[in-house]
Each structure stands twice: as C-alpha cells, then as structure tokens.
C-alpha cells in the first residue's frame, strides 16, 4: 500500500532535479559569459586602455617626466587589475576579506595581513574602553553620594 | 509509469549536465581568444596616446595576467569541494 506514494515521491524528486539541472545548464553559462565579457572583451579592453591613455596624456601634458608618467600609469592600471589580489586574499583567508586599518595605512586587507587589527577590532576596543570609563565615572558618583 | 518517468528524468538530467559542461568548455576555450583581443585593443589605445610601444606592451601583459589570476582563484575556490 505505501509503495505507491513512495514511488510518486521519487518521481517528483527526479522531475524537480531534472528541472533544476535544465535551468542551471542554461543560466550558469550565460552568467559566466557575461562576467567574463565585462572584463575580457575588445570593448572592455578598449575602455580600460582609453582610461589609462587619458591618465598618461594628462600627466605628460602636465610636464611629468616620461618615466614617472609611465610608472604612475602602471600604478593606475594596477587598480583595475588588483581584482586578482583581492580574490587571492579571499581564497587565502578562507573567504574572509576584511577592510583593515593598520598604522598609517588603509585598504582591503586579510585578517593575517593587518598590523594594527581590523576596523571592527579597533571599534570593539574603543567601545570597551569607553564603557569602562563610563562605569568608573558612575561608580565614583555613587561613592560620592554615599559619603554625603 | 513511475519508472519510465524516472528514466526520462535521469536521461534529461544527464543531457543538461553534458550541455552545461560543453558550454563551460567552450567558454574556457574562447577565453584565451577574448583576452588576446582585449589586450590588443588596450595596447592600441595606449600607443595612440603616445606611450612608447615597450611600455604599452608591459602594461597590456599585466592586464592579460589578470586571466591567469582569476583562473587560479577559481581553482583555489573549487579545491575545498574536491
């Protein structure tokens, strides 16, 4: 008696899996293709080149020496291409990317890479310090009231 | 009735998986071509604005290296599941 609903359930599950696989096989390649095209296409390369070339031209027009202008443009491009570093850090720290503040330096840092700790840790320390200070003040006031 | 439905579902599921893998394979194979085209367009724009050819080539190589970095990051992210 109970075999029939069981079979029906298995049939429905298989049907659902079939539908999911069908949707995944059509949607996922399109998604990946569009992500890749946003970085690696003739249009994207041209736009990035235009931005870098405009930057270089401005520096040259401003009287910057050629070597310095090239170096600065290289640094400018590394802003676009630092995506790889971000992914590397994300992969290296088990998917945790923190916005860290170390001594005199801000930016995206992994948990291991920061010297002064993350922003969250600093905020936590500051809040703790202030709470302790406030409690001490309150205790002092209470002691004064008791003495009166 | 139920068994035939199950067989049809399994076959169409397998077809979907094969289709997905073949699409991903085509994307992987065409990636190199897309990167080369993007690199050439990038280099061309830099040279157009008066940048020396060697410097433009060095910069475009950095741009192309992004592909390897992205692929390595992808491999690293897949590794924990295997």
JSON list of C-alpha atoms in Angstrom, two decimals, chain A residues 137-148:
[
{"chain": "A", "resi": 137, "resn": "UNK", "atom": "CA", "xyz": [32.65, 57.61, 36.47]},
{"chain": "A", "resi": 138, "resn": "UNK", "atom": "CA", "xyz": [29.27, 56.27, 37.60]},
{"chain": "A", "resi": 139, "resn": "UNK", "atom": "CA", "xyz": [30.86, 54.34, 40.48]},
{"chain": "A", "resi": 140, "resn": "UNK", "atom": "CA", "xyz": [32.70, 57.48, 41.53]},
{"chain": "A", "resi": 141, "resn": "UNK", "atom": "CA", "xyz": [29.44, 59.47, 41.55]},
{"chain": "A", "resi": 142, "resn": "UNK", "atom": "CA", "xyz": [27.68, 56.77, 43.57]},
{"chain": "A", "resi": 143, "resn": "UNK", "atom": "CA", "xyz": [30.52, 56.71, 46.12]},
{"chain": "A", "resi": 144, "resn": "UNK", "atom": "CA", "xyz": [30.29, 60.49, 46.48]},
{"chain": "A", "resi": 145, "resn": "UNK", "atom": "CA", "xyz": [26.50, 60.27, 47.04]},
{"chain": "A", "resi": 146, "resn": "UNK", "atom": "CA", "xyz": [27.00, 57.57, 49.70]},
{"chain": "A", "resi": 147, "resn": "UNK", "atom": "CA", "xyz": [29.54, 59.71, 51.52]},
{"chain": "A", "resi": 148, "resn": "UNK", "atom": "CA", "xyz": [27.06, 62.64, 51.55]}
]
